[in-house]
JSON list of C-alpha atoms in Angstrom, two decimals:
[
{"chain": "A", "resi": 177, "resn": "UNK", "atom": "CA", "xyz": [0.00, 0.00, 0.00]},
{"chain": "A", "resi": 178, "resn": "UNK", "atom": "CA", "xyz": [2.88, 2.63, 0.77]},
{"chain": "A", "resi": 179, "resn": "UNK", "atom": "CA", "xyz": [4.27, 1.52, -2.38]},
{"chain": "A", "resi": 180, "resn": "UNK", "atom": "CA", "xyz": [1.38, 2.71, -4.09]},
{"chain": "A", "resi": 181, "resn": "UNK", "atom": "CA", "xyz": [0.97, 5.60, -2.20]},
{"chain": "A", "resi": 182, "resn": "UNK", "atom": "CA", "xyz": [4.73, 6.95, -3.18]},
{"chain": "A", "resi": 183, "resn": "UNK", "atom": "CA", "xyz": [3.86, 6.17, -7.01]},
{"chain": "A", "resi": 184, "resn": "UNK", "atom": "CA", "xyz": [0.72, 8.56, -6.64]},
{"chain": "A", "resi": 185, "resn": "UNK", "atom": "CA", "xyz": [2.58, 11.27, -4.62]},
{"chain": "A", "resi": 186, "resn": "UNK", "atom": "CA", "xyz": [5.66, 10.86, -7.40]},
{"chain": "A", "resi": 187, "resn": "UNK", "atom": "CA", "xyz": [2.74, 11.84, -9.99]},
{"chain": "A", "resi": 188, "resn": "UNK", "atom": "CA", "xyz": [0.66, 14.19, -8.44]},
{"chain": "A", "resi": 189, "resn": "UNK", "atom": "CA", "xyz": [4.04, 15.95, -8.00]},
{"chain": "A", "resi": 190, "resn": "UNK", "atom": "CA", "xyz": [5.10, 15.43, -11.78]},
{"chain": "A", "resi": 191, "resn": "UNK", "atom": "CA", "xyz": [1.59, 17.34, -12.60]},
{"chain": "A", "resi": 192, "resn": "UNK", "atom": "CA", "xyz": [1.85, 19.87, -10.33]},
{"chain": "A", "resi": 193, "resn": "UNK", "atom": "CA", "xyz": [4.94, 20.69, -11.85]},
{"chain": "A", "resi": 194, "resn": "UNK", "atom": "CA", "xyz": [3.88, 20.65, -15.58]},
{"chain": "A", "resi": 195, "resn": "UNK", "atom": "CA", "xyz": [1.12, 22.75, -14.64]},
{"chain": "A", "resi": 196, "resn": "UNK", "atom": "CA", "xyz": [3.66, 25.02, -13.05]},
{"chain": "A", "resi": 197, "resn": "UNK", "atom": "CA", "xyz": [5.61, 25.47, -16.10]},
{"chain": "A", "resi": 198, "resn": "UNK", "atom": "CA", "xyz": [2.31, 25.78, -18.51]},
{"chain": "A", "resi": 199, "resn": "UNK", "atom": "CA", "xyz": [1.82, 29.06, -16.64]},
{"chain": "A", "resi": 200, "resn": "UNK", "atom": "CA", "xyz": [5.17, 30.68, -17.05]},
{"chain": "A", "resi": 201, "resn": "UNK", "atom": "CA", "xyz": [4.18, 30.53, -20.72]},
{"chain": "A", "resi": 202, "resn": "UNK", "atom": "CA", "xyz": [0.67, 31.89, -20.35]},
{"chain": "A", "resi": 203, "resn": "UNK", "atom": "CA", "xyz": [-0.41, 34.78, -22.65]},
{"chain": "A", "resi": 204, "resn": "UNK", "atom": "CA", "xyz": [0.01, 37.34, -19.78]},
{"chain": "A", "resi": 205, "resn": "UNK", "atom": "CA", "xyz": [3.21, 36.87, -20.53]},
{"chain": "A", "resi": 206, "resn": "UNK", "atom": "CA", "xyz": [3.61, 39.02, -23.71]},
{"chain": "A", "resi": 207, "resn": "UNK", "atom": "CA", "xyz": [1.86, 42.14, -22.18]},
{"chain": "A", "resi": 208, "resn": "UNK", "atom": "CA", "xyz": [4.33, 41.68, -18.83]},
{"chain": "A", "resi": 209, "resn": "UNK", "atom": "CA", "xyz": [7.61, 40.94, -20.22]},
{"chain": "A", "resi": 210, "resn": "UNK", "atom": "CA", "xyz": [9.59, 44.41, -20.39]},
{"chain": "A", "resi": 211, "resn": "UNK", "atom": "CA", "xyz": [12.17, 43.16, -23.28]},
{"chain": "A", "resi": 212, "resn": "UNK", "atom": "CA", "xyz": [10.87, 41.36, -26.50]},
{"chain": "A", "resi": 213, "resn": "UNK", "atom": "CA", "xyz": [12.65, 40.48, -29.52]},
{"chain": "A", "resi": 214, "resn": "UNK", "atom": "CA", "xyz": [10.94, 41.28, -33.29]},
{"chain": "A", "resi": 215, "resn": "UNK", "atom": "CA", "xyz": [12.53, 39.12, -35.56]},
{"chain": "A", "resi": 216, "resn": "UNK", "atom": "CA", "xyz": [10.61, 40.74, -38.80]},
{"chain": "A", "resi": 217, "resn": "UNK", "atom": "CA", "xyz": [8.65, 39.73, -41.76]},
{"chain": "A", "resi": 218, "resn": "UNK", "atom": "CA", "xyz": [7.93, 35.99, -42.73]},
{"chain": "A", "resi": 219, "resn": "UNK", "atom": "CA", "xyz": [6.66, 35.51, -46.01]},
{"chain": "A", "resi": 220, "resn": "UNK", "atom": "CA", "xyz": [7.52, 31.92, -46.28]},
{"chain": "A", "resi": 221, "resn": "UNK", "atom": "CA", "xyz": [3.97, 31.15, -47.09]},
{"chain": "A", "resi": 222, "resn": "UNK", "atom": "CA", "xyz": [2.50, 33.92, -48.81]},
{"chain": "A", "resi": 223, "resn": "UNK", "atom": "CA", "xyz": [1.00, 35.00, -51.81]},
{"chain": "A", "resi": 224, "resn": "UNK", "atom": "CA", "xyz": [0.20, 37.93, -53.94]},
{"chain": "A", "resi": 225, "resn": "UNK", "atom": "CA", "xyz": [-2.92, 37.48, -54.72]},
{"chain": "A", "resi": 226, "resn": "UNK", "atom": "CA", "xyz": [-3.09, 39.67, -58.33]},
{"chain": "A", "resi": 227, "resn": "UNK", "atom": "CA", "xyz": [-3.28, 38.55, -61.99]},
{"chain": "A", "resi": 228, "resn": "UNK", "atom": "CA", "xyz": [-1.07, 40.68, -63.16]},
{"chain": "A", "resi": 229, "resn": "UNK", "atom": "CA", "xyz": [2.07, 40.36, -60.66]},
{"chain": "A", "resi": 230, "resn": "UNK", "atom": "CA", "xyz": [2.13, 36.71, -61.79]},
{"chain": "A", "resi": 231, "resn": "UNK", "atom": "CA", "xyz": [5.40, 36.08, -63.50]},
{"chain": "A", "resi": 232, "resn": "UNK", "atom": "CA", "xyz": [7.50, 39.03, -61.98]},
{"chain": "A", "resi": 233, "resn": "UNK", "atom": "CA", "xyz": [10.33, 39.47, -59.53]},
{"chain": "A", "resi": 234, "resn": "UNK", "atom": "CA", "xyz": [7.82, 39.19, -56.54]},
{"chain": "A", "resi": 235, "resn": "UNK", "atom": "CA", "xyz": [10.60, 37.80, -54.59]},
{"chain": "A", "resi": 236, "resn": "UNK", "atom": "CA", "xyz": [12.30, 41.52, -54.78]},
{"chain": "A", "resi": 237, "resn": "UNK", "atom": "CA", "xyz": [9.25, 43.22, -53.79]},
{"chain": "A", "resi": 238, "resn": "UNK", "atom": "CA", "xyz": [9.47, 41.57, -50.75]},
{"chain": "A", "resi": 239, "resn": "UNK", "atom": "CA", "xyz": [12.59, 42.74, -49.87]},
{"chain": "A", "resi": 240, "resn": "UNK", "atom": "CA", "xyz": [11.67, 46.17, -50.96]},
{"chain": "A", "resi": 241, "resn": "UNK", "atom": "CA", "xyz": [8.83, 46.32, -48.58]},
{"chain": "A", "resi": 242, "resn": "UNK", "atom": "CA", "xyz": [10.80, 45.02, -46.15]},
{"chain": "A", "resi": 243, "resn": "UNK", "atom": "CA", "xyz": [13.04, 47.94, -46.54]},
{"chain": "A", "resi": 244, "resn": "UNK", "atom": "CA", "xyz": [10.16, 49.99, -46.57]},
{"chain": "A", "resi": 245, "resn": "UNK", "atom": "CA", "xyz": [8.91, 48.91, -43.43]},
{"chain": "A", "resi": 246, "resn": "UNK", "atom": "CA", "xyz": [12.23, 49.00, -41.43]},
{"chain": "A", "resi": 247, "resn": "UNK", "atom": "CA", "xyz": [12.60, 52.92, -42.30]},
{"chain": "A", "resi": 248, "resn": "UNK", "atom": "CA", "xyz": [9.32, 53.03, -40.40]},
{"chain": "A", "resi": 249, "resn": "UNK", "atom": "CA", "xyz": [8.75, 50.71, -37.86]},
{"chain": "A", "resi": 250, "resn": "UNK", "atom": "CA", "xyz": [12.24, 50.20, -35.66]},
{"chain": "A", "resi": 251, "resn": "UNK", "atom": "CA", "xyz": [13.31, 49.57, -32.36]},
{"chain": "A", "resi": 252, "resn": "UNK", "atom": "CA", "xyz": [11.82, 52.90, -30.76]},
{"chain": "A", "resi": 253, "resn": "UNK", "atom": "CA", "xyz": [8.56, 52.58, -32.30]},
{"chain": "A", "resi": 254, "resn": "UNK", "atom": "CA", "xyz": [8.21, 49.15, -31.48]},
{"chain": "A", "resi": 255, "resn": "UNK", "atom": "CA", "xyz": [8.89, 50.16, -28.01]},
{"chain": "A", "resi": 256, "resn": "UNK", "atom": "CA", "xyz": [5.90, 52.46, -27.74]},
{"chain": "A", "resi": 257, "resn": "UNK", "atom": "CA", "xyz": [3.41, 50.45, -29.60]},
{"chain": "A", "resi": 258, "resn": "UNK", "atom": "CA", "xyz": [4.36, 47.47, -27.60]},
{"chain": "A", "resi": 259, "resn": "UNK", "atom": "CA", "xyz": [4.58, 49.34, -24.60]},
{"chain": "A", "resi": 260, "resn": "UNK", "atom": "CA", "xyz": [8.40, 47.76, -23.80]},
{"chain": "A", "resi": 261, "resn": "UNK", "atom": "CA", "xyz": [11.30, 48.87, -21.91]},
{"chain": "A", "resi": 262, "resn": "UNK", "atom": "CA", "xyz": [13.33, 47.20, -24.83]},
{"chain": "A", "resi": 263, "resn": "UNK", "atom": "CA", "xyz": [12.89, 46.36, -28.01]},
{"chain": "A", "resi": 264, "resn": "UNK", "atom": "CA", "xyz": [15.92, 44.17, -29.84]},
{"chain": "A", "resi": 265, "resn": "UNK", "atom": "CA", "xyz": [15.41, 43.55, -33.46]},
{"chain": "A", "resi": 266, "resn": "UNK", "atom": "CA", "xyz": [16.98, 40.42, -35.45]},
{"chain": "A", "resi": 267, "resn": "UNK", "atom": "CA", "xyz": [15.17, 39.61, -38.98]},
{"chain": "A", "resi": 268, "resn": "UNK", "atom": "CA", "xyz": [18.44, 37.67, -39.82]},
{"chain": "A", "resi": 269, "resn": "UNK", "atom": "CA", "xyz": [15.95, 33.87, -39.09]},
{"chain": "A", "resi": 270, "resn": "UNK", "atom": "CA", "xyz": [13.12, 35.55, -41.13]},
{"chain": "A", "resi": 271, "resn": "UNK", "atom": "CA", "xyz": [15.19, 37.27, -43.84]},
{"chain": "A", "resi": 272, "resn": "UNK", "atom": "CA", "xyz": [17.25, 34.31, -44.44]},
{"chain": "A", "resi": 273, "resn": "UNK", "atom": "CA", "xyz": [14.32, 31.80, -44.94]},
{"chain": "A", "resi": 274, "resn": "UNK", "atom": "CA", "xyz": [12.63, 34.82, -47.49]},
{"chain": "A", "resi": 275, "resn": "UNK", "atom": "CA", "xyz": [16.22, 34.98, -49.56]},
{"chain": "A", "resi": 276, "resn": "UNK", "atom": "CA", "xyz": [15.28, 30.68, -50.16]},
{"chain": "A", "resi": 277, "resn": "UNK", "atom": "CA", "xyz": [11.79, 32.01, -51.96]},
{"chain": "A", "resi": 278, "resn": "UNK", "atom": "CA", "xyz": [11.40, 31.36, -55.67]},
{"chain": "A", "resi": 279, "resn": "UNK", "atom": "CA", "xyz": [9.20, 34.12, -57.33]},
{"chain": "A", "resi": 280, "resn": "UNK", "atom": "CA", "xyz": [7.27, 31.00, -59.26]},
{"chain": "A", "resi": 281, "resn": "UNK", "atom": "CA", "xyz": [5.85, 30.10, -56.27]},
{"chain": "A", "resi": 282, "resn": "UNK", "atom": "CA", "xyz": [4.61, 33.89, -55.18]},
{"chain": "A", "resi": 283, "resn": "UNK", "atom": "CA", "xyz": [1.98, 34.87, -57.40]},
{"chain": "A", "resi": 284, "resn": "UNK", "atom": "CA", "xyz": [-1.86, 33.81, -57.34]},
{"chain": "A", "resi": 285, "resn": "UNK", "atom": "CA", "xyz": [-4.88, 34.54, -59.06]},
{"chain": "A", "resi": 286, "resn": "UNK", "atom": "CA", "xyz": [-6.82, 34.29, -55.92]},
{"chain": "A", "resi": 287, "resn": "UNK", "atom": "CA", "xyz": [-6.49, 35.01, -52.50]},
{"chain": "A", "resi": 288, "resn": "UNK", "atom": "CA", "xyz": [-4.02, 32.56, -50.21]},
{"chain": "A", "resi": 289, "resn": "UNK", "atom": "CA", "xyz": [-5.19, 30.78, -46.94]},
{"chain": "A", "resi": 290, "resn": "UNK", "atom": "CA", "xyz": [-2.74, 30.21, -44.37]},
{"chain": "A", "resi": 291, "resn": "UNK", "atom": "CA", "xyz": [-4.40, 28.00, -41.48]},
{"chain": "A", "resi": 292, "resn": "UNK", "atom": "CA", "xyz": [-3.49, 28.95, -38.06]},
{"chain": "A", "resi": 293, "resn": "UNK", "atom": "CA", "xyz": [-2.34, 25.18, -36.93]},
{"chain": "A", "resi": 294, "resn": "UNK", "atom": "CA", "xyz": [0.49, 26.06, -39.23]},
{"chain": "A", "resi": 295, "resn": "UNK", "atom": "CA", "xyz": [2.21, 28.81, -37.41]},
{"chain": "A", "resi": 296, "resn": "UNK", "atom": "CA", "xyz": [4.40, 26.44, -34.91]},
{"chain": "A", "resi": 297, "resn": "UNK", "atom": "CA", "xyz": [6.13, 24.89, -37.81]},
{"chain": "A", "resi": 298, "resn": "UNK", "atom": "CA", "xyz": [7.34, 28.46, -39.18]},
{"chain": "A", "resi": 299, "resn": "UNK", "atom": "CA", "xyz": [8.35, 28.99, -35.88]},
{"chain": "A", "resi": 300, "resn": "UNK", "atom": "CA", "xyz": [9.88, 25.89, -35.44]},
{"chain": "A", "resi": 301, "resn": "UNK", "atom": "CA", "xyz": [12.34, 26.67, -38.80]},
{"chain": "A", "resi": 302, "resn": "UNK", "atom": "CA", "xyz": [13.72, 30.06, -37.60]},
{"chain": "A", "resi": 303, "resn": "UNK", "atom": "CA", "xyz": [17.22, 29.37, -36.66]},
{"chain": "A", "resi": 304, "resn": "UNK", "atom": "CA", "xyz": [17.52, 31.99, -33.76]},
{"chain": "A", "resi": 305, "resn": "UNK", "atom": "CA", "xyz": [20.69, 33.34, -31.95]},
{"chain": "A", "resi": 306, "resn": "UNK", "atom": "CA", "xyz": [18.82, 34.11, -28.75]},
{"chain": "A", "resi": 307, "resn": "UNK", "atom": "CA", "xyz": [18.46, 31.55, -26.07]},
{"chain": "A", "resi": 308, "resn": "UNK", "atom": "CA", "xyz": [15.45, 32.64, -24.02]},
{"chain": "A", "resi": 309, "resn": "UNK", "atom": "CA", "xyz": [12.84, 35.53, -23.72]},
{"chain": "A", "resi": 310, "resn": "UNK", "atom": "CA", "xyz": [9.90, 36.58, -25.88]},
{"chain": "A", "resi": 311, "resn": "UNK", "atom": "CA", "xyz": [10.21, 36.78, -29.33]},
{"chain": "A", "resi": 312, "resn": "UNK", "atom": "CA", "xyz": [7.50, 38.63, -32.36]},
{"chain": "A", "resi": 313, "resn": "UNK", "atom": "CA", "xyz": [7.47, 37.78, -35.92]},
{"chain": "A", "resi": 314, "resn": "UNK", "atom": "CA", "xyz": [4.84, 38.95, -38.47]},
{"chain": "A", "resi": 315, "resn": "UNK", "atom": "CA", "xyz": [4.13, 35.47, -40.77]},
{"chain": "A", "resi": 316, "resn": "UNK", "atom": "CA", "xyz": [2.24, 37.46, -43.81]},
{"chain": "A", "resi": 317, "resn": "UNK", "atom": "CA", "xyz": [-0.79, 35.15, -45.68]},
{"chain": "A", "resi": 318, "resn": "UNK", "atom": "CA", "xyz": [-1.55, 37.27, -48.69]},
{"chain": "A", "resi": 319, "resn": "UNK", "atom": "CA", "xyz": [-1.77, 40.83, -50.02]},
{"chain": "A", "resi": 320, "resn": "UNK", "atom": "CA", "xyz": [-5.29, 40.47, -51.86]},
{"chain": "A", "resi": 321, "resn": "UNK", "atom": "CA", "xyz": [-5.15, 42.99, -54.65]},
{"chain": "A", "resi": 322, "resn": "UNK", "atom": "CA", "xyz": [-8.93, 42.22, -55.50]},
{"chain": "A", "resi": 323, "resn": "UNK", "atom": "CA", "xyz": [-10.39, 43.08, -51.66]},
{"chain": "A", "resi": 324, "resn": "UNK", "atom": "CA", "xyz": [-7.76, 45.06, -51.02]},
{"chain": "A", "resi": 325, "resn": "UNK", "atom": "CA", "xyz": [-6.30, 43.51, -47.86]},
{"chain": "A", "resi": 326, "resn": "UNK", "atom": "CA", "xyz": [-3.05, 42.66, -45.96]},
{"chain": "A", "resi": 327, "resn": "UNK", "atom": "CA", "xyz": [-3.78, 39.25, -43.91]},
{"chain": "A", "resi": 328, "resn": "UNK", "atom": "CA", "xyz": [-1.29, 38.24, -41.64]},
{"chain": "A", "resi": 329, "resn": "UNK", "atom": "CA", "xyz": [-0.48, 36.41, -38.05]},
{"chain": "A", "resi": 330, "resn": "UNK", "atom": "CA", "xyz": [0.99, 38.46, -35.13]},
{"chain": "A", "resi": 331, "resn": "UNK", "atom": "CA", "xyz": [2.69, 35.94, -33.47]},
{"chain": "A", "resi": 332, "resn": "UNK", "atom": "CA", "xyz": [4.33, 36.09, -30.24]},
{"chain": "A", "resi": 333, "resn": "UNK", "atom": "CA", "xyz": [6.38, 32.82, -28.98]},
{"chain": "A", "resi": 334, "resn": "UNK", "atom": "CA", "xyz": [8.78, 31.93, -26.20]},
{"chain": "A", "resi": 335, "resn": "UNK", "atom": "CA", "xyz": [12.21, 31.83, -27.41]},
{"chain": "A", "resi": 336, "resn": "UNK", "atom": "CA", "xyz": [13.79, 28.64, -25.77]},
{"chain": "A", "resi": 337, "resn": "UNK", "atom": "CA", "xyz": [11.30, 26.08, -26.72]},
{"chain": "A", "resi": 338, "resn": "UNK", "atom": "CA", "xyz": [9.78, 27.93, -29.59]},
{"chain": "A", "resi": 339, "resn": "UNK", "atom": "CA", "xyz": [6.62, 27.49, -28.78]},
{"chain": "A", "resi": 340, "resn": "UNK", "atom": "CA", "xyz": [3.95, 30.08, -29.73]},
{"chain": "A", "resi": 341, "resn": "UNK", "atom": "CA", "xyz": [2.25, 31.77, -27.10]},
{"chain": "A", "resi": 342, "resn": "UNK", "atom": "CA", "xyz": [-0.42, 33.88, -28.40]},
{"chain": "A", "resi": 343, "resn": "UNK", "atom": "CA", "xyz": [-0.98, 34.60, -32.23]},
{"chain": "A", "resi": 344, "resn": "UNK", "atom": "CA", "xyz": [-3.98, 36.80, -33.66]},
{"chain": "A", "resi": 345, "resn": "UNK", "atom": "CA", "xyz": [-4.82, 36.99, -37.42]},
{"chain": "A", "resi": 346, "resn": "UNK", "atom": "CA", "xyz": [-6.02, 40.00, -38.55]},
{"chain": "A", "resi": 347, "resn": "UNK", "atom": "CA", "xyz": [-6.74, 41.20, -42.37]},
{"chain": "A", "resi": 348, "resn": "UNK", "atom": "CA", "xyz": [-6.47, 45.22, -42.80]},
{"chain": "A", "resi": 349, "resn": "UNK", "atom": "CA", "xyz": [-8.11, 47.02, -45.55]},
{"chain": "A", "resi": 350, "resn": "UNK", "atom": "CA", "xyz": [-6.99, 50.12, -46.70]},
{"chain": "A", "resi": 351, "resn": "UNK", "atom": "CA", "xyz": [-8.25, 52.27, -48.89]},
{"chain": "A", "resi": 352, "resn": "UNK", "atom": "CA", "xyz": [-4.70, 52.20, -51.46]},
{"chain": "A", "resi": 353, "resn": "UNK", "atom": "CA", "xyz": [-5.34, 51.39, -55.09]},
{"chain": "A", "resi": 354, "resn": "UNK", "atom": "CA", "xyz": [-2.66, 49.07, -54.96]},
{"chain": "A", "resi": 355, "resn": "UNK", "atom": "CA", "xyz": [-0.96, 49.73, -58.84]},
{"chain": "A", "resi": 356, "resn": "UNK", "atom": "CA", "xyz": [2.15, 50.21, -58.39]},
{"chain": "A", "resi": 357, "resn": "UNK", "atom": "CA", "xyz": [4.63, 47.98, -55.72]},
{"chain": "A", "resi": 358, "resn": "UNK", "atom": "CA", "xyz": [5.18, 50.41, -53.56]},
{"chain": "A", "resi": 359, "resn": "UNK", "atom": "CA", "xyz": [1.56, 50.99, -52.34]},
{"chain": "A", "resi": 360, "resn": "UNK", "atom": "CA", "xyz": [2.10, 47.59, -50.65]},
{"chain": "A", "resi": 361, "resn": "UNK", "atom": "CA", "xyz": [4.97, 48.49, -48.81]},
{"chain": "A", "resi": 362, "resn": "UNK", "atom": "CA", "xyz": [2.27, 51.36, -46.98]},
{"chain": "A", "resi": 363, "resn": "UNK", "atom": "CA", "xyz": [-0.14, 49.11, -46.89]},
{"chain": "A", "resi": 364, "resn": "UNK", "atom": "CA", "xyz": [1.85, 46.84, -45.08]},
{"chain": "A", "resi": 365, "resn": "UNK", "atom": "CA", "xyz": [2.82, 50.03, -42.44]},
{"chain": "A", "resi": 366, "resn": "UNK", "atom": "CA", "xyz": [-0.99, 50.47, -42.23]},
{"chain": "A", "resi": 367, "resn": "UNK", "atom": "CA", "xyz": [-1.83, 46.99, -41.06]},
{"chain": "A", "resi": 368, "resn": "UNK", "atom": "CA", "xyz": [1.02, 47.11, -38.02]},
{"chain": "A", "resi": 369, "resn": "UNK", "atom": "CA", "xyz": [-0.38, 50.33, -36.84]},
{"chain": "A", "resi": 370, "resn": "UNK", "atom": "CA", "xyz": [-4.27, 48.54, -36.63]},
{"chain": "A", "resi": 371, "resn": "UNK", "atom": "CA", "xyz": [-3.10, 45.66, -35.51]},
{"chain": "A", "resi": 372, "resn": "UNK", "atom": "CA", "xyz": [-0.97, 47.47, -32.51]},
{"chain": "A", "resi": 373, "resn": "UNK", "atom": "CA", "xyz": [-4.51, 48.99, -31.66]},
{"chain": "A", "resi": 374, "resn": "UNK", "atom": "CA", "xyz": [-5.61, 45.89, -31.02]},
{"chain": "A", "resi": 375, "resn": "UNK", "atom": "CA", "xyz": [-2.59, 44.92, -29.08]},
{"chain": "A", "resi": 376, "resn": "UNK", "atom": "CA", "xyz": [-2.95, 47.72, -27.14]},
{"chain": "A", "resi": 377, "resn": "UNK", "atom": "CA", "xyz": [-6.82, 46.99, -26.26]},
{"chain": "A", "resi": 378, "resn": "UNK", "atom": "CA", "xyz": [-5.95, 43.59, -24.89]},
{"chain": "A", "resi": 379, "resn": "UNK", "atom": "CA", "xyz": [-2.75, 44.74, -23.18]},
{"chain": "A", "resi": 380, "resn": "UNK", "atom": "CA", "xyz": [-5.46, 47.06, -21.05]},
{"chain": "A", "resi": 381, "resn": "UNK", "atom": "CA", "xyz": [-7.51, 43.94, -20.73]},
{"chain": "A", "resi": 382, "resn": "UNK", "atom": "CA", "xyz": [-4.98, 41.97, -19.08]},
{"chain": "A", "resi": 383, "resn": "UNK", "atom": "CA", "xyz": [-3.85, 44.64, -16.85]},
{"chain": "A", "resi": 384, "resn": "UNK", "atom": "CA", "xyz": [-7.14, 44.44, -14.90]},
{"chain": "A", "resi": 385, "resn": "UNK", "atom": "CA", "xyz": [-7.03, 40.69, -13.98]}
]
């Protein structure tokens, strides 16, 4: 019987302890942790969804709005949206798995679905420097030239094990024409403002509880 007894304290205390660790990694945690790492723009599955971009250097117009967007959204800005002591930027995991992209594969006649149970594999390919702390990547879906739309998952993970701790899809529209390249790149700006407003929201959510 005390046999028994030790084998059910030996597992109560096994649970107790994966609960424990469960809630280290608990959403809260990206609206407490002061320091968080962005590590930039994953296109890795995306498409642009528009007739007439089909065939052209779409690979480079990633890379252009990527440019784009770093002139506007950078370590201070970051800071304040996120509402972080510290922001530390590294796109090097992101950027180096968008440099593998073949143009072939970019273009679309209609709008690309990414499903959500396939975030924790692009997470699971960045090959990150960092050993431990929170980490943000943008992993884009589509730019829909025909509704006029920016889809993408805002997805925050914990660095060690990778895993993904809270992710929200949102699509922004904007009101662009969306003709020329460049109009992307803004669009793209556009979309990480809204979507910070909704960060924002839930980060005064969580602050109550």
């Amino acid at each position: 019987m005390k046999k028994y007894l030790l084998v059910l304290l030996f597992f109560v205390g096994l649970t107790s302890e994966t609960i424990g660790q469960k809630e280290t990694t608990s959403n809260k945690n990206i609206y407490t942790a002061k320091e968080i790492v962005f590590y930039g723009y994953d296109y890795t599955h995306f498409k642009l969804a528009d007739p007439k971009r089909i065939g052209q250097n779409i690979k480079n117009f990633i890379f252009r709005w990527n440019v784009y967007c770093n002139d506007r959204v950078n370590e201070k800005t970051l800071s304040k949206w996120l509402k972080k002591n510290k922001v530390i930027i590294n796109q090097d995991p992101t950027i180096n798995l968008n440099k593998r992209l073949n143009s072939d594969n970019l273009g679309s006649k209609k709008k690309n679905i990414l499903s959500k149970d396939s975030i924790q594999n692009c997470i699971n390919n960045y090959s990150i420097s960092e050993k431990e702390g929170l980490g943000f990547v943008i992993i884009y879906e589509c730019y829909d030239n025909y509704s006029e739309t920016v889809s993408a998952y805002y997805t925050f993970f914990d660095i060690a094990t990778k895993i993904v701790l809270h992710c929200d899809y949102f699509a922004s529209k904007d009101s662009k024409s969306y003709n020329r390249v460049k109009d992307w790149g803004a669009a793209t700006v556009i979309a990480i403002k809204k979507y910070v407003k909704i960060y924002q929201k839930n980060l005064d959510t969580n602050k109550k509880y």
